[in-house]
Amino acid sequence: MPFSERIGVQRYRFPGLKTLLAKASPSRSGDQLAGLAAASEQERVAAKIALANVPLRAFLDEAVIPYEADEVTRLIVDSHDPLAFQPVSSLTVGEFREWILSEHTSTADLERASAGLTPEMVAGVSKLMRNQDLIAGARKRPVVTRFRNTMGLPGHLGVRLQPNHPTDDVKGIAASMLDGLMYGCGDALIGINPATDSLEAITTLLRMIDDFRERFAVPSQSCVLTHVTNTITAIEHGSPVDLVFQSIAGTEKANAGFGISLSLLQEAHEAALSLKRSTVGQNVMYFETGQGSALSANAHHDVDQQTCEVRAYAVARKFAPFLVNTVVGFIGPEYLYDGKQIIRAGLEDHFCGKLLGVPMGCDVCYTNHAEADQDDMDTLLTLLGVAGINFVIGVPGADDVMLNYQSTSFHDALYAREVLGLRRAPEFEEWLEAVDVTDMSGRLRGARTSLPLLDGTREWMALS
């Protein structure tokens, strides 16, 4: 279906929804690299005006990637809930934006609509929003999940403790893990990116974390971020797997590049559920995404990178994950060039994921060759905290020595929780108070008053 819009004497034409979505996107280097971006700000404005007048129903009639060519499209179409869509079915994209932001639209209204929204609808409305709109809209849509503790409650901010080591040295990882726990981090996850995918190394790390968790009764969950097939093998060998990890993307071709399919993810989901290791809920998957992943694999089908990213959330939604993490600046400046683009992408991803009912977190990060710095990360961290992000990442010193990129530190999490008045997962916070890491208000007591845990962990480290 073609679209057009006049700006002054110039008429801009867009042959279909795919082109219209791309041209309406805020400027970013990935779309420019792919030749999909608007050629001028005037064309971008024309595309936004045209997009605002598109009925939401149009997204049900025109797929940006053909149904027969892509299993993610088939998932989106086949799982669409017409009853949930009904309250917004008569709206245009512009009217949908007004409906989301209206004081008369409640959290319950947004929750009921989620199953009726497609990724393309959500990506489209986000392209019409300012940053403050993305923050306000996401804040209205909390998504709560449970495994051994509860993530996503309003007024809470979780932290994935990321104690990576360049050689998978167990004592080095354990030391970083303990450092993070003493700062009150780790309620979202204790998750390690292994330097090797050997089954022996993966099993060793899983058993180390699980031994610590059981010994000190830590109400958190663990994950070694290896390929899903390795995790399935680890489960078959009796390893203590809590959450199953996998990177996912928004097209079948991009997922094939990751070595996965929807059926393989279903197998992993069922394997994790069969272990029955959770205590307060059944959300057993952990997914990571990032704008530019489909483009970097030449698997984007000429769809703009943000729309491809939101399609990945449809994949995530199918498997009711405990956590979803957009690793927003990790892929590099070829896709998000500078701090401004990274900040915008992080807010987009969080808003779009939440609107679809996905428990979004964000690795507030950048690579060392991007035009960004830690001040940009401070800005994004603060904005996401206001927006109600489920979790962020905690890395020693904000510098991941294994993955070689810059993220957020344990101190950054303390800052965000303090200035925004955010708490840890309630079960985790009770544990921190019980072992004297925090007081009743959630503030750190300091090492001198945390002797019981410190003495116990010293003994555990000596035995490990």
Short mmCIF file of C-alpha atoms in Angstrom, two decimals:
data_model
loop_
_atom_site.label_atom_id
_atom_site.label_comp_id
_atom_site.label_asym_id
_atom_site.label_seq_id
_atom_site.Cartn_x
_atom_site.Cartn_y
_atom_site.Cartn_z
CA MET A 1 0.00 0.00 0.00
CA PRO A 2 1.61 3.29 -1.07
CA PHE A 3 1.67 6.42 1.09
CA SER A 4 2.53 10.03 0.33
CA GLU A 5 2.78 13.37 2.10
CA ARG A 6 3.47 16.91 0.92
CA ILE A 7 5.90 19.24 2.72
CA GLY A 8 5.75 22.67 1.08
CA VAL A 9 5.97 22.10 -2.66
CA GLN A 10 7.66 18.71 -2.34
CA ARG A 11 5.59 15.52 -2.29
CA TYR A 12 7.25 12.48 -0.74
CA ARG A 13 6.11 8.99 -1.71
CA PHE A 14 6.57 5.76 0.25
CA PRO A 15 5.74 2.51 -1.56
CA GLY A 16 4.71 0.53 1.54
CA LEU A 17 4.74 0.21 5.30
CA LYS A 18 8.29 -1.14 5.36
CA THR A 19 9.66 1.96 3.65
CA LEU A 20 7.43 4.30 5.63
CA LEU A 21 8.62 2.88 8.96
CA ALA A 22 12.25 3.19 7.89
CA LYS A 23 11.94 6.78 6.69
CA ALA A 24 10.08 7.82 9.85
CA SER A 25 12.83 6.51 12.14
CA PRO A 26 15.00 8.97 14.06
CA SER A 27 18.43 9.23 12.49
CA ARG A 28 20.82 6.37 13.22
CA SER A 29 23.93 5.10 11.56
CA GLY A 30 22.65 1.57 10.95
CA ASP A 31 19.76 2.67 8.77
CA GLN A 32 22.10 5.00 6.90
CA LEU A 33 24.53 2.11 6.38
CA ALA A 34 21.69 -0.02 5.00
CA GLY A 35 20.46 2.74 2.68
CA LEU A 36 17.08 2.83 4.41
CA ALA A 37 17.16 6.17 6.23
CA ALA A 38 15.35 9.32 5.18
CA ALA A 39 17.46 11.39 2.81
CA SER A 40 16.62 14.61 4.65
CA GLU A 41 14.85 15.88 7.73
CA GLN A 42 12.03 17.04 5.48
CA GLU A 43 11.51 13.51 4.21
CA ARG A 44 11.63 12.21 7.79
CA VAL A 45 8.93 14.68 8.84
CA ALA A 46 6.80 13.74 5.84
CA ALA A 47 7.13 10.07 6.75
CA LYS A 48 6.13 10.75 10.35
CA ILE A 49 3.04 12.69 9.26
CA ALA A 50 2.06 9.92 6.84
CA LEU A 51 2.70 7.27 9.49
CA ALA A 52 0.56 9.10 12.04
CA ASN A 53 -2.41 8.80 9.66
CA VAL A 54 -2.02 5.05 9.02
CA PRO A 55 -4.78 2.94 10.64
CA LEU A 56 -3.45 0.32 13.04
CA ARG A 57 -5.45 -2.26 11.06
CA ALA A 58 -3.12 -1.68 8.11
CA PHE A 59 -0.37 -3.52 9.96
CA LEU A 60 -2.54 -6.65 9.98
CA ASP A 61 -2.97 -6.46 6.20
CA GLU A 62 0.65 -5.77 5.14
CA ALA A 63 3.58 -7.72 6.55
CA VAL A 64 7.01 -6.08 6.38
CA ILE A 65 8.48 -9.55 5.78
CA PRO A 66 6.24 -12.02 3.91
CA TYR A 67 4.37 -14.62 5.96
CA GLU A 68 5.56 -17.52 3.84
CA ALA A 69 9.22 -16.43 4.03
CA ASP A 70 9.72 -15.89 7.75
CA GLU A 71 8.71 -17.85 10.86
CA VAL A 72 8.84 -14.73 13.04
CA THR A 73 6.19 -13.14 10.80
CA ARG A 74 4.13 -16.31 11.09
CA LEU A 75 4.45 -16.16 14.86
CA ILE A 76 3.34 -12.51 14.91
CA VAL A 77 0.34 -13.12 12.66
CA ASP A 78 -0.77 -16.43 14.17
CA SER A 79 -0.52 -15.23 17.78
CA HIS A 80 -2.39 -11.97 17.24
CA ASP A 81 -5.40 -11.66 19.58
CA PRO A 82 -8.30 -9.86 17.84
CA LEU A 83 -10.23 -9.47 21.11
CA ALA A 84 -7.29 -7.72 22.82
CA PHE A 85 -6.87 -5.52 19.73
CA GLN A 86 -10.51 -4.43 19.67
CA PRO A 87 -10.21 -1.39 22.00
CA VAL A 88 -7.60 0.23 19.73
CA SER A 89 -8.66 -1.26 16.40
CA SER A 90 -10.26 1.95 15.12
CA LEU A 91 -7.24 4.14 15.88
CA THR A 92 -4.55 5.51 13.60
CA VAL A 93 -0.92 5.34 14.71
CA GLY A 94 -1.10 8.98 15.80
CA GLU A 95 -4.28 8.38 17.76
CA PHE A 96 -2.70 5.30 19.30
CA ARG A 97 0.10 7.50 20.63
CA GLU A 98 -2.48 9.81 22.22
CA TRP A 99 -4.32 6.82 23.70
CA ILE A 100 -1.17 5.41 25.31
CA LEU A 101 -0.23 8.74 26.87
CA SER A 102 -3.75 9.74 27.93
CA GLU A 103 -4.36 10.03 31.67
CA HIS A 104 -7.55 8.07 31.04
CA THR A 105 -5.63 5.03 29.76
CA SER A 106 -4.64 2.89 32.72
CA THR A 107 -2.01 0.25 33.28
CA ALA A 108 -4.78 -2.34 33.11
CA ASP A 109 -5.85 -0.98 29.69
CA LEU A 110 -2.29 -1.32 28.38
CA GLU A 111 -1.97 -4.83 29.80
CA ARG A 112 -5.22 -5.96 28.16
CA ALA A 113 -4.14 -4.56 24.79
CA SER A 114 -0.68 -6.19 24.70
CA ALA A 115 -1.67 -9.45 23.00
CA GLY A 116 -3.48 -7.48 20.31
CA LEU A 117 -0.45 -5.39 19.37
CA THR A 118 2.05 -6.40 16.73
CA PRO A 119 5.72 -5.35 16.86
CA GLU A 120 5.25 -3.20 13.77
CA MET A 121 2.40 -1.25 15.40
CA VAL A 122 4.50 -0.66 18.49
CA ALA A 123 7.62 0.28 16.50
CA GLY A 124 5.50 2.64 14.44
CA VAL A 125 4.04 4.52 17.38
CA SER A 126 7.46 4.82 19.02
CA LYS A 127 8.75 6.66 15.93
CA LEU A 128 6.22 9.42 16.60
CA MET A 129 7.32 9.88 20.21
CA ARG A 130 9.74 12.21 21.91
CA ASN A 131 12.00 10.72 24.57
CA GLN A 132 9.70 11.92 27.33
CA ASP A 133 6.79 10.12 25.65
CA LEU A 134 8.76 6.87 25.58
CA ILE A 135 9.52 7.28 29.29
CA ALA A 136 5.95 8.15 30.28
CA GLY A 137 4.44 5.35 28.20
CA ALA A 138 6.80 2.66 29.49
CA ARG A 139 6.36 3.75 33.10
CA LYS A 140 2.63 3.03 32.80
CA ARG A 141 3.26 -0.58 31.73
CA PRO A 142 5.15 -2.63 34.35
CA VAL A 143 5.81 -6.28 33.50
CA VAL A 144 6.33 -8.56 36.51
CA THR A 145 8.09 -11.95 36.35
CA ARG A 146 9.15 -14.53 38.92
CA PHE A 147 11.68 -17.32 39.40
CA ARG A 148 13.30 -17.30 42.88
CA ASN A 149 12.41 -13.66 43.34
CA THR A 150 10.15 -11.06 41.77
CA MET A 151 11.29 -8.69 39.04
CA GLY A 152 9.56 -5.68 37.54
CA LEU A 153 7.49 -4.42 40.44
CA PRO A 154 6.86 -0.66 40.29
CA GLY A 155 9.36 1.21 42.45
CA HIS A 156 12.02 -1.49 42.10
CA LEU A 157 15.22 -1.81 40.06
CA GLY A 158 17.03 -5.13 39.63
CA VAL A 159 20.66 -5.64 38.71
CA ARG A 160 22.19 -8.49 36.78
CA LEU A 161 25.53 -9.16 38.42
CA GLN A 162 27.99 -9.78 35.54
CA PRO A 163 31.28 -11.10 37.01
CA ASN A 164 33.00 -12.03 33.74
CA HIS A 165 36.64 -13.12 33.55
CA PRO A 166 38.84 -13.35 30.42
CA THR A 167 39.99 -16.91 31.26
CA ASP A 168 36.90 -18.12 33.17
CA ASP A 169 39.01 -18.30 36.32
CA VAL A 170 36.59 -19.51 39.00
CA LYS A 171 38.22 -17.59 41.86
CA GLY A 172 38.34 -14.39 39.81
CA ILE A 173 34.66 -14.75 38.93
CA ALA A 174 33.78 -15.57 42.54
CA ALA A 175 35.63 -12.48 43.78
CA SER A 176 33.71 -10.21 41.40
CA MET A 177 30.47 -11.94 42.34
CA LEU A 178 31.06 -11.33 46.03
CA ASP A 179 32.00 -7.72 45.33
CA GLY A 180 28.68 -7.20 43.57
CA LEU A 181 26.65 -8.89 46.29
CA MET A 182 28.25 -6.68 48.94
CA TYR A 183 26.95 -3.70 46.93
CA GLY A 184 23.46 -5.20 46.92
CA CYS A 185 23.58 -6.27 43.27
CA GLY A 186 22.52 -9.61 41.82
CA ASP A 187 18.79 -9.74 42.45
CA ALA A 188 17.92 -9.94 38.73
CA LEU A 189 20.55 -12.55 37.97
CA ILE A 190 24.06 -13.74 38.58
CA GLY A 191 24.97 -14.20 34.94
CA ILE A 192 28.38 -15.05 33.46
CA ASN A 193 29.44 -14.64 29.84
CA PRO A 194 31.91 -17.53 29.50
CA ALA A 195 35.15 -17.06 27.60
CA THR A 196 34.79 -20.59 26.23
CA ASP A 197 31.84 -22.75 25.27
CA SER A 198 33.33 -26.00 26.56
CA LEU A 199 30.82 -28.07 28.51
CA GLU A 200 33.34 -28.58 31.31
CA ALA A 201 33.82 -24.82 31.82
CA ILE A 202 30.08 -24.15 31.66
CA THR A 203 29.33 -26.88 34.18
CA THR A 204 32.07 -25.68 36.53
CA LEU A 205 30.65 -22.15 36.55
CA LEU A 206 27.08 -23.33 37.02
CA ARG A 207 28.06 -25.51 39.97
CA MET A 208 30.14 -22.75 41.55
CA ILE A 209 27.26 -20.27 41.54
CA ASP A 210 24.76 -22.87 42.67
CA ASP A 211 26.99 -24.01 45.52
CA PHE A 212 27.27 -20.43 46.74
CA ARG A 213 23.55 -19.79 46.32
CA GLU A 214 22.59 -22.89 48.31
CA ARG A 215 25.19 -22.37 51.03
CA PHE A 216 24.09 -18.80 51.74
CA ALA A 217 20.39 -19.21 50.78
CA VAL A 218 20.56 -16.42 48.18
CA PRO A 219 17.11 -15.80 46.64
CA SER A 220 18.39 -15.15 43.14
CA GLN A 221 18.95 -17.09 39.93
CA SER A 222 22.00 -18.01 37.89
CA CYS A 223 22.83 -18.30 34.22
CA VAL A 224 25.87 -19.04 32.07
CA LEU A 225 25.30 -17.22 28.81
CA THR A 226 26.27 -19.95 26.40
CA HIS A 227 24.45 -21.11 23.27
CA VAL A 228 21.08 -22.70 23.96
CA THR A 229 22.24 -26.09 22.63
CA ASN A 230 25.06 -26.12 25.19
CA THR A 231 22.57 -25.38 27.94
CA ILE A 232 20.30 -28.20 26.80
CA THR A 233 23.31 -30.54 26.92
CA ALA A 234 24.21 -29.26 30.37
CA ILE A 235 20.66 -29.99 31.54
CA GLU A 236 20.91 -33.52 30.14
CA HIS A 237 24.15 -33.99 32.11
CA GLY A 238 22.49 -32.93 35.36
CA SER A 239 23.95 -29.42 35.69
CA PRO A 240 22.10 -26.98 37.96
CA VAL A 241 20.57 -24.74 35.27
CA ASP A 242 18.25 -21.98 36.44
CA LEU A 243 17.64 -19.72 33.42
CA VAL A 244 18.26 -20.68 29.81
CA PHE A 245 19.99 -17.96 27.80
CA GLN A 246 19.94 -17.14 24.11
CA SER A 247 20.53 -14.14 21.88
CA ILE A 248 17.54 -13.63 19.60
CA ALA A 249 16.65 -11.41 16.65
CA GLY A 250 13.58 -10.31 14.74
CA THR A 251 13.86 -12.38 11.56
CA GLU A 252 14.11 -16.08 10.87
CA LYS A 253 17.30 -15.54 8.86
CA ALA A 254 18.99 -13.60 11.68
CA ASN A 255 18.00 -16.26 14.20
CA ALA A 256 19.41 -18.91 11.88
CA GLY A 257 22.66 -16.97 12.03
CA PHE A 258 22.54 -17.45 15.80
CA GLY A 259 21.98 -21.17 15.20
CA ILE A 260 18.44 -21.16 16.57
CA SER A 261 14.81 -21.55 15.57
CA LEU A 262 11.51 -21.21 17.39
CA SER A 263 11.31 -24.98 17.75
CA LEU A 264 14.77 -25.13 19.37
CA LEU A 265 13.79 -22.39 21.83
CA GLN A 266 10.63 -24.36 22.62
CA GLU A 267 12.74 -27.43 23.37
CA ALA A 268 14.97 -25.42 25.71
CA HIS A 269 11.98 -23.85 27.43
CA GLU A 270 10.45 -27.24 28.13
CA ALA A 271 13.78 -28.62 29.36
CA ALA A 272 14.20 -25.75 31.83
CA LEU A 273 10.64 -26.11 33.13
CA SER A 274 11.18 -29.83 33.66
CA LEU A 275 13.91 -29.10 36.24
CA LYS A 276 11.43 -27.37 38.58
CA ARG A 277 14.18 -25.27 40.19
CA SER A 278 12.13 -22.11 40.72
CA THR A 279 10.34 -21.22 43.96
CA VAL A 280 7.99 -18.29 43.28
CA GLY A 281 7.29 -18.46 39.51
CA GLN A 282 7.82 -20.29 36.22
CA ASN A 283 9.66 -17.73 34.06
CA VAL A 284 12.78 -19.67 33.01
CA MET A 285 14.24 -17.92 29.93
CA TYR A 286 16.74 -15.07 29.56
CA PHE A 287 17.03 -13.40 26.15
CA GLU A 288 19.36 -10.71 24.85
CA THR A 289 18.73 -8.50 21.84
CA GLY A 290 20.19 -5.38 20.24
CA GLN A 291 19.41 -2.97 17.43
CA GLY A 292 21.53 -3.85 14.42
CA SER A 293 21.80 -7.61 14.96
CA ALA A 294 19.72 -8.47 11.87
CA LEU A 295 21.47 -5.87 9.72
CA SER A 296 24.91 -7.06 10.80
CA ALA A 297 23.98 -10.53 9.53
CA ASN A 298 22.48 -9.16 6.29
CA ALA A 299 19.22 -10.69 7.50
CA HIS A 300 17.06 -7.57 7.82
CA HIS A 301 15.01 -7.85 4.58
CA ASP A 302 15.33 -4.07 4.11
CA VAL A 303 13.45 -3.48 7.36
CA ASP A 304 14.83 -0.70 9.56
CA GLN A 305 16.87 -1.84 12.54
CA GLN A 306 14.49 -0.64 15.23
CA THR A 307 11.50 -2.44 13.70
CA CYS A 308 13.63 -5.59 13.40
CA GLU A 309 14.53 -5.21 17.08
CA VAL A 310 10.89 -4.96 18.17
CA ARG A 311 10.06 -8.07 16.16
CA ALA A 312 12.56 -9.90 18.40
CA TYR A 313 10.30 -9.09 21.34
CA ALA A 314 7.56 -11.16 19.71
CA VAL A 315 9.97 -14.10 19.83
CA ALA A 316 10.71 -13.37 23.49
CA ARG A 317 7.05 -12.95 24.40
CA LYS A 318 6.20 -16.44 23.17
CA PHE A 319 8.39 -18.03 25.85
CA ALA A 320 7.37 -15.90 28.87
CA PRO A 321 10.97 -14.99 29.84
CA PHE A 322 12.14 -13.93 33.27
CA LEU A 323 14.40 -11.27 31.76
CA VAL A 324 14.99 -9.67 28.36
CA ASN A 325 18.05 -7.48 27.95
CA THR A 326 18.63 -5.04 25.12
CA VAL A 327 22.43 -4.72 24.95
CA VAL A 328 21.90 -1.32 23.50
CA GLY A 329 25.34 -0.01 22.48
CA PHE A 330 27.25 -3.27 22.25
CA ILE A 331 27.09 -3.91 18.50
CA GLY A 332 28.98 -0.71 17.74
CA PRO A 333 28.89 2.74 16.13
CA GLU A 334 28.12 1.26 12.71
CA TYR A 335 24.56 0.82 14.06
CA LEU A 336 24.27 3.41 16.86
CA TYR A 337 26.91 6.03 16.23
CA ASP A 338 26.99 8.22 19.33
CA GLY A 339 25.57 8.82 22.77
CA LYS A 340 22.44 10.50 21.43
CA GLN A 341 21.57 7.53 19.23
CA ILE A 342 22.32 5.04 22.02
CA ILE A 343 20.13 6.95 24.49
CA ARG A 344 17.27 7.10 22.01
CA ALA A 345 17.56 3.40 21.16
CA GLY A 346 17.58 2.35 24.81
CA LEU A 347 14.38 4.30 25.49
CA GLU A 348 12.74 2.93 22.34
CA ASP A 349 13.62 -0.66 23.15
CA HIS A 350 12.37 -0.41 26.71
CA PHE A 351 9.09 1.24 25.70
CA CYS A 352 8.38 -1.16 22.85
CA GLY A 353 9.20 -4.24 24.89
CA LYS A 354 7.02 -3.15 27.78
CA LEU A 355 4.09 -2.32 25.51
CA LEU A 356 4.27 -5.86 24.12
CA GLY A 357 4.34 -7.30 27.64
CA VAL A 358 8.04 -8.21 27.70
CA PRO A 359 10.09 -7.80 30.94
CA MET A 360 12.69 -5.40 29.57
CA GLY A 361 16.04 -4.60 31.04
CA CYS A 362 18.93 -2.78 29.43
CA ASP A 363 22.68 -3.12 29.32
CA VAL A 364 23.44 0.60 29.33
CA CYS A 365 26.66 0.30 27.37
CA TYR A 366 28.94 1.39 24.54
CA THR A 367 32.06 0.18 22.77
CA ASN A 368 35.31 2.08 23.01
CA HIS A 369 35.22 3.18 19.37
CA ALA A 370 31.76 4.78 19.65
CA GLU A 371 31.25 8.52 20.03
CA ALA A 372 29.92 8.06 23.54
CA ASP A 373 31.17 8.18 27.11
CA GLN A 374 30.12 7.40 30.66
CA ASP A 375 28.24 10.68 30.98
CA ASP A 376 25.92 9.44 28.21
CA MET A 377 25.47 6.21 30.15
CA ASP A 378 24.62 8.17 33.30
CA THR A 379 21.92 9.96 31.34
CA LEU A 380 20.42 6.78 29.88
CA LEU A 381 20.60 4.95 33.22
CA THR A 382 18.71 7.76 34.93
CA LEU A 383 16.08 8.01 32.21
CA LEU A 384 15.49 4.27 32.20
CA GLY A 385 15.20 4.27 35.98
CA VAL A 386 12.48 6.91 35.71
CA ALA A 387 10.81 4.87 32.95
CA GLY A 388 10.58 1.78 35.17
CA ILE A 389 13.24 -0.48 33.67
CA ASN A 390 13.18 -3.98 35.21
CA PHE A 391 16.96 -4.29 35.55
CA VAL A 392 20.35 -3.02 34.46
CA ILE A 393 23.82 -4.55 34.47
CA GLY A 394 26.39 -4.46 37.25
CA VAL A 395 30.03 -4.89 36.15
CA PRO A 396 33.08 -4.29 38.37
CA GLY A 397 34.17 -0.72 37.62
CA ALA A 398 31.76 -0.59 34.65
CA ASP A 399 34.55 -2.12 32.52
CA ASP A 400 33.94 -5.66 31.29
CA VAL A 401 37.43 -7.15 31.00
CA MET A 402 36.24 -10.18 29.06
CA LEU A 403 33.84 -8.63 26.53
CA ASN A 404 35.90 -5.41 26.27
CA TYR A 405 33.11 -2.85 26.43
CA GLN A 406 31.83 -0.26 28.90
CA SER A 407 28.68 -0.85 30.91
CA THR A 408 27.38 0.22 34.32
CA SER A 409 28.99 -0.52 37.67
CA PHE A 410 27.77 -1.63 41.09
CA HIS A 411 28.19 2.01 42.17
CA ASP A 412 25.98 3.15 39.30
CA ALA A 413 23.21 0.87 40.54
CA LEU A 414 23.56 2.36 44.02
CA TYR A 415 23.26 5.84 42.52
CA ALA A 416 20.13 5.00 40.52
CA ARG A 417 18.42 3.30 43.43
CA GLU A 418 19.23 6.12 45.82
CA VAL A 419 18.32 9.16 43.73
CA LEU A 420 15.16 7.57 42.31
CA GLY A 421 14.05 5.85 45.51
CA LEU A 422 14.08 2.37 43.96
CA ARG A 423 14.29 -0.90 45.89
CA ARG A 424 15.72 -4.32 45.12
CA ALA A 425 13.58 -7.39 44.52
CA PRO A 426 11.69 -7.84 47.81
CA GLU A 427 12.90 -11.40 48.46
CA PHE A 428 16.50 -10.38 47.77
CA GLU A 429 16.24 -7.29 49.91
CA GLU A 430 15.00 -9.37 52.85
CA TRP A 431 18.05 -11.61 52.44
CA LEU A 432 20.46 -8.67 52.31
CA GLU A 433 19.01 -7.35 55.54
CA ALA A 434 19.19 -10.81 57.16
CA VAL A 435 22.91 -11.11 56.39
CA ASP A 436 23.57 -7.51 57.48
CA VAL A 437 24.57 -6.16 54.07
CA THR A 438 21.75 -3.59 54.23
CA ASP A 439 19.65 -2.01 56.93
CA MET A 440 15.84 -1.96 57.04
CA SER A 441 15.72 0.97 54.64
CA GLY A 442 17.80 -0.89 52.05
CA ARG A 443 20.95 1.19 52.55
CA LEU A 444 24.32 -0.56 52.63
CA ARG A 445 25.76 -1.06 56.12
CA GLY A 446 29.38 -1.34 54.93
CA ALA A 447 31.96 -4.10 55.25
CA ARG A 448 32.62 -3.62 58.98
CA THR A 449 29.05 -4.53 59.90
CA SER A 450 28.70 -7.35 57.33
CA LEU A 451 31.09 -9.69 59.12
CA PRO A 452 28.85 -12.80 59.20
CA LEU A 453 28.57 -12.92 55.41
CA LEU A 454 32.18 -11.85 54.89
CA ASP A 455 33.50 -14.54 57.22
CA GLY A 456 31.35 -17.17 55.56
CA THR A 457 32.39 -16.19 52.06
CA ARG A 458 36.08 -16.17 53.00
CA GLU A 459 35.72 -19.75 54.14
CA TRP A 460 33.79 -20.66 51.01
CA MET A 461 36.45 -19.06 48.78
CA ALA A 462 39.18 -21.02 50.55
CA LEU A 463 37.32 -24.28 49.94
CA SER A 464 36.31 -23.54 46.35
#
